[in-house]
CSV table of C-alpha atoms in Angstrom, one decimal:
chain,number,residue,atom,x,y,z
A,1,MET,CA,-0.4,0.3,-0.3
A,2,ASP,CA,1.4,3.9,-1.1
A,3,LYS,CA,2.5,5.7,2.4
A,4,ALA,CA,0.2,8.0,1.4
A,5,THR,CA,-2.9,6.1,0.7
A,6,ILE,CA,-6.1,7.4,3.8
A,7,ILE,CA,-7.3,5.1,5.7
A,8,CYS,CA,-9.5,6.7,7.4
A,9,ARG,CA,-11.8,8.8,5.3
A,10,CYS,CA,-13.6,10.7,8.2
A,11,GLU,CA,-10.6,11.9,10.2
A,12,GLU,CA,-8.1,11.3,7.4
A,13,ILE,CA,-5.5,9.2,8.4
A,14,THR,CA,-2.4,7.5,6.2
A,15,TYR,CA,-1.5,4.7,5.9
A,16,GLU,CA,1.7,6.2,7.3
A,17,GLU,CA,0.4,7.3,10.5
A,18,ILE,CA,-0.9,3.8,11.4
A,19,GLU,CA,2.2,2.7,10.6
A,20,GLU,CA,3.8,4.9,12.9
A,21,VAL,CA,1.9,4.1,15.9
A,22,ILE,CA,2.1,0.3,15.1
A,23,GLY,CA,6.0,1.1,15.4
A,24,HIS,CA,5.5,2.4,19.2
A,25,GLY,CA,3.6,-0.7,19.7
A,26,ALA,CA,0.1,-0.1,19.1
A,27,ALA,CA,-1.7,-4.1,18.7
A,28,SER,CA,-5.3,-3.6,17.8
A,29,PHE,CA,-7.5,-0.9,16.2
A,30,ASP,CA,-8.5,1.0,19.7
A,31,ASP,CA,-4.4,1.5,20.3
A,32,ILE,CA,-4.2,3.1,16.9
A,33,LYS,CA,-7.4,5.0,17.4
A,34,ARG,CA,-6.4,7.0,20.4
A,35,LEU,CA,-3.2,7.7,19.5
A,36,THR,CA,-4.1,8.8,15.6
A,37,ARG,CA,-8.0,9.2,15.3
A,38,CYS,CA,-8.3,7.1,13.1
A,39,GLY,CA,-11.5,5.6,13.3
A,40,MET,CA,-13.1,8.3,15.8
A,41,GLY,CA,-14.7,10.0,13.2
A,42,ALA,CA,-18.3,10.2,11.6
A,43,CYS,CA,-18.5,6.6,10.8
A,44,GLN,CA,-16.8,5.6,14.4
A,45,SER,CA,-14.4,3.4,12.2
A,46,LYS,CA,-17.7,1.6,9.9
A,47,VAL,CA,-16.0,2.1,7.0
A,48,CYS,CA,-11.7,1.7,7.9
A,49,SER,CA,-12.1,-1.0,10.4
A,50,HIS,CA,-11.4,-3.9,8.1
A,51,LEU,CA,-8.8,-1.8,6.1
A,52,VAL,CA,-6.8,-1.4,10.0
A,53,LEU,CA,-7.0,-5.2,11.1
A,54,GLN,CA,-5.4,-5.7,7.8
A,55,VAL,CA,-2.7,-3.0,8.1
A,56,ILE,CA,-1.6,-4.7,11.6
A,57,HIS,CA,-1.9,-7.8,9.9
A,58,GLU,CA,0.7,-7.1,7.6
A,59,ILE,CA,3.0,-5.2,9.4
A,60,THR,CA,3.0,-7.3,12.4
A,61,GLY,CA,2.2,-10.5,11.1
A,62,LYS,CA,-0.1,-11.4,13.7
A,63,PRO,CA,-2.8,-13.7,12.3
A,64,LEU,CA,-6.3,-11.5,11.7
A,65,GLN,CA,-8.3,-13.9,13.8
A,66,GLU,CA,-6.3,-12.7,17.0
A,67,ILE,CA,-6.3,-8.9,16.1
A,68,LEU,CA,-8.9,-7.4,18.4
A,69,LEU,CA,-11.8,-5.3,16.7
A,70,PRO,CA,-13.3,-2.2,17.8
A,71,ARG,CA,-15.0,-1.3,20.6
A,72,MET,CA,-18.5,-0.5,18.9
A,73,ARG,CA,-20.2,2.1,20.8
A,74,MET,CA,-23.9,3.4,21.9
A,75,PRO,CA,-25.9,5.2,19.7
A,76,ILE,CA,-24.5,3.5,16.2
A,77,THR,CA,-25.5,5.8,14.3
A,78,PRO,CA,-25.5,9.5,15.0
A,79,ILE,CA,-28.8,10.6,16.9
A,80,LYS,CA,-30.1,13.4,18.2
A,81,ILE,CA,-29.9,14.5,21.4
A,82,GLU,CA,-33.7,16.0,21.4
A,83,THR,CA,-34.3,12.3,20.8
A,84,LEU,CA,-32.1,10.6,23.3
A,85,ALA,CA,-33.5,13.0,25.7
A,86,THR,CA,-36.9,12.3,28.4
A,87,ASN,CA,-39.2,14.4,30.3
A,88,SER,CA,-37.3,13.6,32.9
A,89,THR,CA,-36.4,16.8,35.4
A,90,GLU,CA,-34.8,15.1,38.1
A,91,PHE,CA,-31.0,14.3,38.1
A,92,SER,CA,-29.2,11.1,39.8
A,93,THR,CA,-25.9,9.9,38.5
A,94,VAL,CA,-25.3,13.4,36.6
A,95,LYS,CA,-24.5,16.1,39.2
A,96,SER,CA,-24.1,19.7,39.2
A,97,VAL,CA,-20.0,20.6,40.7
A,98,LEU,CA,-21.3,22.3,42.9
A,99,ASP,CA,-23.8,19.5,44.3
A,100,GLU,CA,-20.5,18.0,45.1
A,101,LEU,CA,-19.5,21.3,47.6
A,102,GLU,CA,-19.9,20.5,50.9
A,103,LEU,CA,-20.1,23.5,53.8
A,104,GLU,CA,-19.0,22.5,57.5
A,105,ASP,CA,-20.2,24.7,59.9
A,106,GLY,CA,-21.4,26.9,56.9
A,107,LYS,CA,-17.8,27.3,55.7
A,108,VAL,CA,-15.9,25.7,53.0
A,109,LYS,CA,-13.6,23.3,54.6
B,1,MET,CA,16.5,-13.9,32.5
B,2,ILE,CA,16.0,-10.9,34.8
B,3,LYS,CA,16.6,-7.4,33.5
B,4,ASP,CA,18.1,-4.7,35.8
B,5,TYR,CA,16.7,-1.3,36.2
B,6,GLU,CA,17.0,1.2,38.5
B,7,THR,CA,13.7,2.4,38.6
B,8,LEU,CA,10.6,0.6,37.6
B,9,ILE,CA,7.0,2.0,36.6
B,10,ILE,CA,4.1,-0.5,37.2
B,11,GLY,CA,1.5,1.7,34.9
B,12,ALA,CA,1.3,3.9,31.1
B,13,GLY,CA,-1.4,5.5,32.0
B,14,VAL,CA,-1.2,9.7,32.8
B,15,ILE,CA,0.6,9.0,35.8
B,16,GLY,CA,3.3,6.8,35.5
B,17,ASN,CA,3.8,8.6,31.8
B,18,SER,CA,4.6,12.0,33.8
B,19,ILE,CA,6.6,10.4,36.8
B,20,ALA,CA,8.4,8.6,34.0
B,21,TYR,CA,9.1,11.8,31.7
B,22,HIS,CA,9.9,14.1,34.6
B,23,LEU,CA,12.2,11.2,36.2
B,24,SER,CA,14.5,10.7,32.4
B,25,GLU,CA,14.8,14.2,32.7
B,26,ARG,CA,16.9,14.1,35.8
B,27,SER,CA,18.4,10.8,36.3
B,28,ARG,CA,20.2,8.8,33.3
B,29,GLU,CA,19.4,5.7,35.4
B,30,LYS,CA,17.8,3.0,33.6
B,31,ILE,CA,14.0,3.2,33.4
B,32,LEU,CA,11.3,0.6,32.7
B,33,VAL,CA,7.3,1.6,32.3
B,34,LEU,CA,5.4,-1.7,32.3
B,35,ASP,CA,1.3,-1.7,30.8
B,36,LYS,CA,-1.0,-4.6,31.3
B,37,LYS,CA,-2.7,-3.2,28.1
B,38,PHE,CA,-2.1,-0.7,26.0
B,39,PRO,CA,-1.5,2.9,26.9
B,40,LEU,CA,-5.1,5.2,27.0
B,41,SER,CA,-6.5,1.9,26.9
B,42,GLY,CA,-8.2,2.5,30.7
B,43,THR,CA,-9.2,5.7,32.5
B,44,SER,CA,-6.6,8.1,31.3
B,45,GLY,CA,-8.0,7.6,27.2
B,46,SER,CA,-11.7,7.8,28.4
B,47,THR,CA,-12.1,10.8,30.4
B,48,GLN,CA,-13.3,14.8,29.4
B,49,ALA,CA,-9.3,16.0,30.3
B,50,TRP,CA,-10.9,18.8,32.1
B,51,VAL,CA,-7.6,20.8,34.0
B,52,TRP,CA,-9.3,21.5,36.9
B,53,VAL,CA,-9.0,23.7,39.9
B,54,HIS,CA,-11.8,25.8,40.8
B,55,ASN,CA,-14.6,23.6,43.0
B,56,LYS,CA,-11.7,21.2,44.6
B,57,ASN,CA,-12.8,21.1,47.8
B,58,PRO,CA,-10.9,21.7,50.3
B,59,SER,CA,-9.0,24.6,49.9
B,60,TRP,CA,-5.6,23.0,50.4
B,61,TYR,CA,-6.4,20.6,47.9
B,62,ALA,CA,-7.5,23.6,45.1
B,63,GLU,CA,-4.3,24.6,45.9
B,64,PHE,CA,-2.3,22.0,45.3
B,65,SER,CA,-4.4,21.7,41.7
B,66,MET,CA,-3.6,25.0,41.1
B,67,TYR,CA,-0.1,24.3,41.1
B,68,SER,CA,-0.9,22.0,38.4
B,69,ALA,CA,-2.2,23.9,36.5
B,70,GLU,CA,0.2,26.3,36.2
B,71,LEU,CA,2.8,24.2,35.4
B,72,TYR,CA,0.9,22.7,31.9
B,73,PRO,CA,2.3,25.9,29.5
B,74,TYR,CA,5.3,25.4,31.0
B,75,LEU,CA,4.7,21.2,30.1
B,76,SER,CA,3.3,21.9,26.3
B,77,LYS,CA,6.5,23.5,25.7
B,78,LYS,CA,8.8,21.1,26.4
B,79,ILE,CA,6.8,17.9,25.1
B,80,GLY,CA,4.7,19.5,22.5
B,81,ASP,CA,1.4,21.0,21.7
B,82,VAL,CA,-0.8,18.7,23.8
B,83,GLU,CA,-3.6,21.3,22.8
B,84,TYR,CA,-3.5,22.7,26.6
B,85,LYS,CA,-6.1,25.7,26.8
B,86,ARG,CA,-6.9,28.0,29.6
B,87,THR,CA,-10.1,28.7,28.4
B,88,GLY,CA,-11.4,29.6,32.2
B,89,GLY,CA,-13.7,27.0,33.9
B,90,LEU,CA,-17.5,28.2,34.2
B,91,SER,CA,-19.5,25.7,36.8
B,92,PRO,CA,-23.5,26.9,36.4
B,93,PHE,CA,-26.0,27.2,38.9
B,94,PHE,CA,-29.8,27.2,38.2
B,95,ASN,CA,-31.0,27.7,41.5
B,96,GLU,CA,-30.6,31.2,43.3
B,97,ALA,CA,-30.5,29.4,46.5
B,98,ASP,CA,-26.6,28.3,45.3
B,99,ARG,CA,-25.4,31.3,45.1
B,100,GLU,CA,-24.4,31.6,48.6
B,101,LYS,CA,-22.7,28.9,48.8
B,102,ALA,CA,-20.6,29.9,45.7
B,103,GLU,CA,-20.0,32.9,47.7
B,104,LYS,CA,-18.3,30.9,50.4
B,105,LEU,CA,-16.3,29.7,48.0
B,106,ALA,CA,-15.0,32.4,46.3
B,107,GLU,CA,-14.5,33.8,49.6
B,108,ALA,CA,-12.4,30.9,51.3
B,109,TYR,CA,-9.8,30.7,47.9
B,110,ARG,CA,-9.7,33.9,47.6
B,111,GLU,CA,-7.3,33.7,50.7
B,112,ILE,CA,-5.2,30.9,49.2
B,113,GLY,CA,-4.9,33.5,45.7
B,114,ILE,CA,-7.4,31.1,44.0
B,115,LYS,CA,-10.1,34.1,42.2
B,116,ILE,CA,-13.3,32.6,41.8
B,117,LYS,CA,-15.9,35.0,40.3
B,118,VAL,CA,-19.8,34.6,41.2
B,119,LEU,CA,-21.3,35.4,38.4
B,120,THR,CA,-24.9,36.9,38.1
B,121,ARG,CA,-27.2,35.7,35.1
B,122,ALA,CA,-26.4,38.8,32.5
B,123,GLU,CA,-22.8,38.4,33.3
B,124,VAL,CA,-22.9,34.7,32.4
B,125,LEU,CA,-25.2,34.6,29.6
B,126,GLU,CA,-22.5,37.8,28.0
B,127,LYS,CA,-20.1,34.8,28.0
B,128,GLU,CA,-21.5,32.2,27.4
B,129,PRO,CA,-24.3,32.7,24.4
B,130,HIS,CA,-25.7,29.9,24.4
B,131,LEU,CA,-26.3,29.4,27.9
B,132,ASN,CA,-29.9,28.7,29.3
B,133,PRO,CA,-31.5,31.7,29.4
B,134,ALA,CA,-32.9,30.1,33.0
B,135,VAL,CA,-29.9,30.1,34.4
B,136,ALA,CA,-29.0,31.7,38.1
B,137,GLY,CA,-25.6,32.3,38.0
B,138,ALA,CA,-22.4,30.9,38.0
B,139,THR,CA,-18.9,30.6,39.7
B,140,PHE,CA,-15.8,31.0,37.4
B,141,SER,CA,-12.2,31.2,37.4
B,142,LYS,CA,-9.5,31.9,34.9
B,143,ILE,CA,-7.2,29.1,35.7
B,144,ASP,CA,-9.3,26.3,34.6
B,145,GLY,CA,-9.1,24.7,31.0
B,146,ASN,CA,-8.7,21.2,29.5
B,147,VAL,CA,-6.3,19.2,27.5
B,148,ASN,CA,-6.5,16.8,24.8
B,149,PRO,CA,-5.7,13.8,26.9
B,150,PHE,CA,-4.4,11.5,24.3
B,151,ARG,CA,-1.5,13.6,22.7
B,152,LEU,CA,-0.8,14.5,26.5
B,153,VAL,CA,-0.1,10.6,27.3
B,154,ASP,CA,1.3,10.4,23.2
B,155,MET,CA,3.9,13.3,24.1
B,156,PHE,CA,4.5,11.8,27.5
B,157,MET,CA,5.6,9.0,25.9
B,158,ARG,CA,7.3,10.1,23.0
B,159,ALA,CA,9.6,12.9,25.2
B,160,ALA,CA,9.9,10.1,27.6
B,161,LYS,CA,11.4,7.5,25.0
B,162,LYS,CA,13.8,10.3,23.6
B,163,GLN,CA,15.4,10.4,26.9
B,164,GLY,CA,15.9,7.1,27.2
B,165,VAL,CA,12.6,5.6,29.5
B,166,GLU,CA,12.0,2.1,28.3
B,167,TYR,CA,8.0,0.8,27.9
B,168,SER,CA,6.7,-3.1,27.9
B,169,TYR,CA,3.4,-3.1,26.5
B,170,TYR,CA,0.3,-5.4,26.8
B,171,THR,CA,2.4,-6.9,30.5
B,172,SER,CA,1.0,-7.7,33.6
B,173,VAL,CA,2.3,-7.9,36.6
B,174,THR,CA,1.9,-11.3,38.2
B,175,GLY,CA,4.0,-11.0,40.9
B,176,VAL,CA,6.3,-8.7,43.1
B,177,GLU,CA,8.3,-9.1,46.2
B,178,LYS,CA,11.5,-7.8,47.9
B,179,LYS,CA,15.0,-9.5,47.5
B,180,ASN,CA,17.8,-7.6,49.5
B,181,ASP,CA,18.4,-3.9,48.3
B,182,TYR,CA,15.5,-4.9,45.4
B,183,TYR,CA,12.3,-5.8,43.7
B,184,ILE,CA,12.0,-8.9,41.6
B,185,VAL,CA,8.8,-8.0,39.6
B,186,LYS,CA,7.1,-10.9,37.5
B,187,SER,CA,5.1,-10.6,34.5
B,188,THR,CA,3.4,-12.4,31.7
B,189,LYS,CA,6.9,-11.0,29.4
B,190,GLY,CA,9.4,-11.3,32.1
B,191,ILE,CA,11.0,-11.0,35.2
B,192,TYR,CA,12.3,-7.7,36.1
B,193,ARG,CA,14.3,-6.4,39.2
B,194,CYS,CA,14.6,-2.9,40.3
B,195,LYS,CA,16.1,-1.2,43.0
B,196,ASN,CA,13.1,1.3,43.1
B,197,LEU,CA,9.5,0.2,41.9
B,198,LEU,CA,6.7,2.9,41.9
B,199,LEU,CA,3.3,1.6,41.7
B,200,ALA,CA,0.9,3.8,39.7
B,201,GLY,CA,-1.2,1.6,38.2
B,202,GLY,CA,-4.3,4.2,38.9
B,203,THR,CA,-7.7,1.8,38.8
B,204,TRP,CA,-5.9,-1.6,39.6
B,205,SER,CA,-4.0,-0.1,42.0
B,206,ARG,CA,-5.5,-2.2,44.8
B,207,GLU,CA,-4.3,-5.7,43.2
B,208,ILE,CA,-0.6,-4.2,42.8
B,209,GLY,CA,-0.8,-3.5,46.5
B,210,LYS,CA,-2.4,-7.0,47.2
B,211,MET,CA,1.1,-8.6,45.9
B,212,LEU,CA,3.0,-7.1,48.8
B,213,GLY,CA,0.7,-7.3,51.3
B,214,ILE,CA,-0.6,-3.7,51.2
B,215,ASN,CA,-3.6,-2.2,51.7
B,216,ILE,CA,-3.8,0.7,48.7
B,217,PRO,CA,-7.5,2.1,49.5
B,218,ILE,CA,-8.0,3.2,46.0
B,219,ASN,CA,-12.2,2.2,44.4
B,220,GLN,CA,-13.8,2.4,40.9
B,221,LEU,CA,-16.2,4.8,40.1
B,222,ARG,CA,-17.6,4.9,36.6
B,223,GLY,CA,-18.2,8.2,34.3
B,224,GLN,CA,-20.4,7.8,30.5
B,225,ILE,CA,-19.5,10.8,28.3
B,226,LEU,CA,-21.2,11.8,25.5
B,227,VAL,CA,-19.3,12.8,21.8
B,228,THR,CA,-21.5,15.1,19.6
B,229,GLU,CA,-20.6,15.4,15.9
B,230,PRO,CA,-18.1,18.2,15.3
B,231,LEU,CA,-20.2,21.7,15.9
B,232,LYS,CA,-18.8,25.3,15.0
B,233,PRO,CA,-17.1,27.0,17.2
B,234,PHE,CA,-20.0,27.5,19.9
B,235,LEU,CA,-18.6,27.3,23.3
B,236,ASN,CA,-15.8,29.7,24.7
B,237,TYR,CA,-15.0,27.7,28.3
B,238,THR,CA,-14.4,24.6,30.1
B,239,ILE,CA,-17.8,23.9,31.8
B,240,SER,CA,-18.4,21.8,34.1
B,241,GLY,CA,-20.1,19.0,32.9
B,242,MET,CA,-19.6,20.3,28.5
B,243,ARG,CA,-16.4,21.1,26.6
B,244,GLN,CA,-16.1,21.7,23.2
B,245,ALA,CA,-12.8,20.2,22.1
B,246,ASN,CA,-10.8,21.3,18.8
B,247,ASN,CA,-12.4,19.6,16.2
B,248,GLY,CA,-15.6,21.2,17.3
B,249,GLU,CA,-16.9,18.2,19.5
B,250,VAL,CA,-18.4,18.6,22.3
B,251,LEU,CA,-17.8,16.5,25.5
B,252,ILE,CA,-21.0,16.5,28.0
B,253,GLY,CA,-21.1,14.0,31.0
B,254,TYR,CA,-20.6,14.3,34.5
B,255,SER,CA,-21.8,11.2,36.4
B,256,MET,CA,-20.6,8.9,39.1
B,257,GLU,CA,-21.9,5.1,39.2
B,258,GLN,CA,-20.4,2.4,41.5
B,259,ALA,CA,-20.1,-0.8,38.9
B,260,GLY,CA,-16.6,-2.0,39.4
B,261,PHE,CA,-14.8,-2.5,35.9
B,262,ASN,CA,-17.5,-2.6,34.0
B,263,ARG,CA,-16.8,-0.5,31.0
B,264,ALA,CA,-20.0,-0.4,29.5
B,265,THR,CA,-22.6,2.6,28.5
B,266,THR,CA,-26.0,2.4,29.6
B,267,LEU,CA,-28.7,4.0,28.1
B,268,ASP,CA,-30.1,5.6,31.5
B,269,VAL,CA,-27.0,7.5,32.3
B,270,ILE,CA,-27.5,8.1,28.3
B,271,GLN,CA,-31.0,10.4,28.4
B,272,GLU,CA,-29.9,11.6,32.0
B,273,THR,CA,-26.6,13.2,30.3
B,274,ALA,CA,-28.9,14.3,27.1
B,275,ASN,CA,-31.3,16.0,29.5
B,276,LEU,CA,-28.3,17.6,31.2
B,277,ALA,CA,-26.7,18.9,27.5
B,278,GLN,CA,-29.9,20.3,26.6
B,279,HIS,CA,-31.1,22.1,30.2
B,280,TYR,CA,-27.2,23.8,29.8
B,281,VAL,CA,-27.6,24.6,25.9
B,282,PRO,CA,-30.9,24.5,24.9
B,283,ALA,CA,-29.9,24.5,21.0
B,284,ILE,CA,-27.7,21.5,21.2
B,285,ARG,CA,-31.0,19.3,21.1
B,286,LYS,CA,-30.5,19.7,17.4
B,287,ALA,CA,-27.1,18.3,17.2
B,288,LYS,CA,-26.3,14.3,16.9
B,289,ILE,CA,-24.2,12.1,19.3
B,290,VAL,CA,-21.6,9.7,17.5
B,291,ARG,CA,-20.6,8.4,20.2
B,292,ALA,CA,-21.1,7.2,24.2
B,293,PHE,CA,-17.8,5.8,26.0
B,294,SER,CA,-17.3,5.4,29.4
B,295,GLY,CA,-14.5,5.8,32.0
B,296,ILE,CA,-13.3,4.3,35.3
B,297,ARG,CA,-12.0,6.6,37.8
B,298,ALA,CA,-8.9,5.7,40.6
B,299,MET,CA,-11.0,7.3,43.2
B,300,PRO,CA,-9.2,7.2,46.4
B,301,GLU,CA,-11.3,6.0,49.4
B,302,ASP,CA,-11.5,9.6,50.9
B,303,GLY,CA,-11.2,11.4,47.3
B,304,PHE,CA,-7.7,12.5,48.0
B,305,PRO,CA,-4.2,11.5,46.1
B,306,ILE,CA,-2.0,8.7,47.7
B,307,LEU,CA,1.3,9.7,46.7
B,308,GLY,CA,4.5,9.3,48.0
B,309,LYS,CA,7.0,6.3,50.2
B,310,ILE,CA,5.4,3.4,51.2
B,311,PRO,CA,6.3,3.2,54.7
B,312,GLY,CA,8.1,0.2,56.1
B,313,TYR,CA,9.5,-0.1,52.7
B,314,ASP,CA,12.5,0.7,51.1
B,315,ASN,CA,13.0,2.6,47.6
B,316,LEU,CA,8.7,1.8,47.7
B,317,TYR,CA,6.2,4.3,46.0
B,318,LEU,CA,2.9,4.9,45.1
B,319,ALA,CA,0.9,7.4,43.4
B,320,ALA,CA,-2.5,6.8,43.0
B,321,THR,CA,-5.2,9.4,42.3
B,322,HIS,CA,-8.3,10.7,41.0
B,323,SER,CA,-8.3,13.9,38.7
B,324,GLY,CA,-5.0,12.2,37.0
B,325,VAL,CA,-5.1,14.8,34.2
B,326,THR,CA,-5.0,17.7,36.2
B,327,LEU,CA,-2.4,16.5,38.7
B,328,ALA,CA,0.0,14.9,36.6
B,329,PRO,CA,2.1,17.1,35.7
B,330,LEU,CA,3.2,18.5,39.5
B,331,ILE,CA,3.0,14.4,40.6
B,332,GLY,CA,5.1,13.8,38.2
B,333,THR,CA,7.0,16.9,39.2
B,334,LEU,CA,7.4,16.0,42.7
B,335,MET,CA,7.8,12.4,43.1
B,336,THR,CA,10.9,13.2,40.8
B,337,GLU,CA,12.0,15.2,43.6
B,338,LEU,CA,11.2,12.6,46.0
B,339,LEU,CA,13.0,9.8,44.3
B,340,VAL,CA,16.1,11.7,43.0
B,341,GLU,CA,16.3,13.7,46.2
B,342,GLY,CA,14.7,12.3,48.7
B,343,GLU,CA,12.5,15.2,49.2
B,344,THR,CA,9.8,17.6,47.5
B,345,SER,CA,9.7,21.3,47.3
B,346,ILE,CA,6.1,21.4,48.1
B,347,PRO,CA,4.7,18.6,51.1
B,348,ILE,CA,2.9,15.8,50.2
B,349,ASP,CA,2.5,14.5,54.1
B,350,ARG,CA,-0.9,15.4,53.6
B,351,TYR,CA,-1.5,12.7,50.4
B,352,SER,CA,0.1,9.9,52.3
B,353,ILE,CA,-1.2,6.2,52.5
B,354,SER,CA,0.0,6.5,56.1
B,355,ARG,CA,-3.5,8.3,57.1
B,356,PHE,CA,-5.7,5.5,56.5
B,357,SER,CA,-3.7,3.5,58.7
């Protein structure tokens, strides 16, 4: 593959950039992703994942079936915040930073 | 075959890497960093990465965080662009009753030299026009900001490697023992012998401590974050709960759950986070979420960093903390001083593990 070939089209990451971080020890798709942003764009690795696995395989010689696949995350396909949101006005696990501030005898500790 | 090192660091997260980098500036002796997976696969790679000072509580902990935030500009000059931005930090409140609490915070922090302003509704909306007009006010501090955690760890690692630090990834520590003046560290990739052993295992600190019979009281606390598609720049500040990255993506979330090492994202927290987003910035409801992720915080039992020598063990050091991104430059600097000179320029006795015994 030509070094200038774009592997990740969303983030415009080339073969050369991927090769470089594999040289630094990156061994899985997600290792490469966090160092280069490959697969972090709009398609969330749907387009590039197989290509990246092939590059890892070519460079490291590791059998394809042993290379970890990217971790897919919700919501899989982009979805509007208003679609996800609910009518609830209560917050349980999500907090405001000021909520955490504890006063002792009416004073900041 | 046993390989010899002067210093061995367990954990290549933001803390282990900062220590490795800072130590390699001062010492030419051999340093090895081990990681059970690959850097950024754990906590350091799943964070909003605020560099946050202004409502750390109590004030001595805010002061400690401030010293670290102050080191960031210099650090970026040394290791390269880590996309550190001192945007200023804004914590909005929607209930007028919170103003008194905010004023008390500002008053207490004035004494230690951290300037916090309590903003009126009009002042908040002038600074951040897209915030919900229903906002009552906000606390604001200029010292807060954010950084790109991926670039931060990568740059630490590249700089450390240039200075001779060795790394071994996908290397799980399976046992540690003290033998005469050395520590023998057994791993899935080999056996190492070192004079100084530094534990920077983050969320896994408790497990590493067990290998030496030491109780390291670190628990796990999950947080879930939503990432939007890139949006045109519209947020000027780091808002507690929300920040816009250089590429336009907005990271949203401030959740806390005890879920052990479970890295799942869950629909209820995702929905609550979406509610938070549109409560803070109503216009964001039309933006699309491309990804949700979760990260596990390393949370000391009392919430404060555990730093320094481990009493009763020669040359055994520990750095385990929450807010690793904020504190990494300072912890790297201080732990290096402790290793090289035997003492630190800023006292860290308060953070010793001995407070738990």
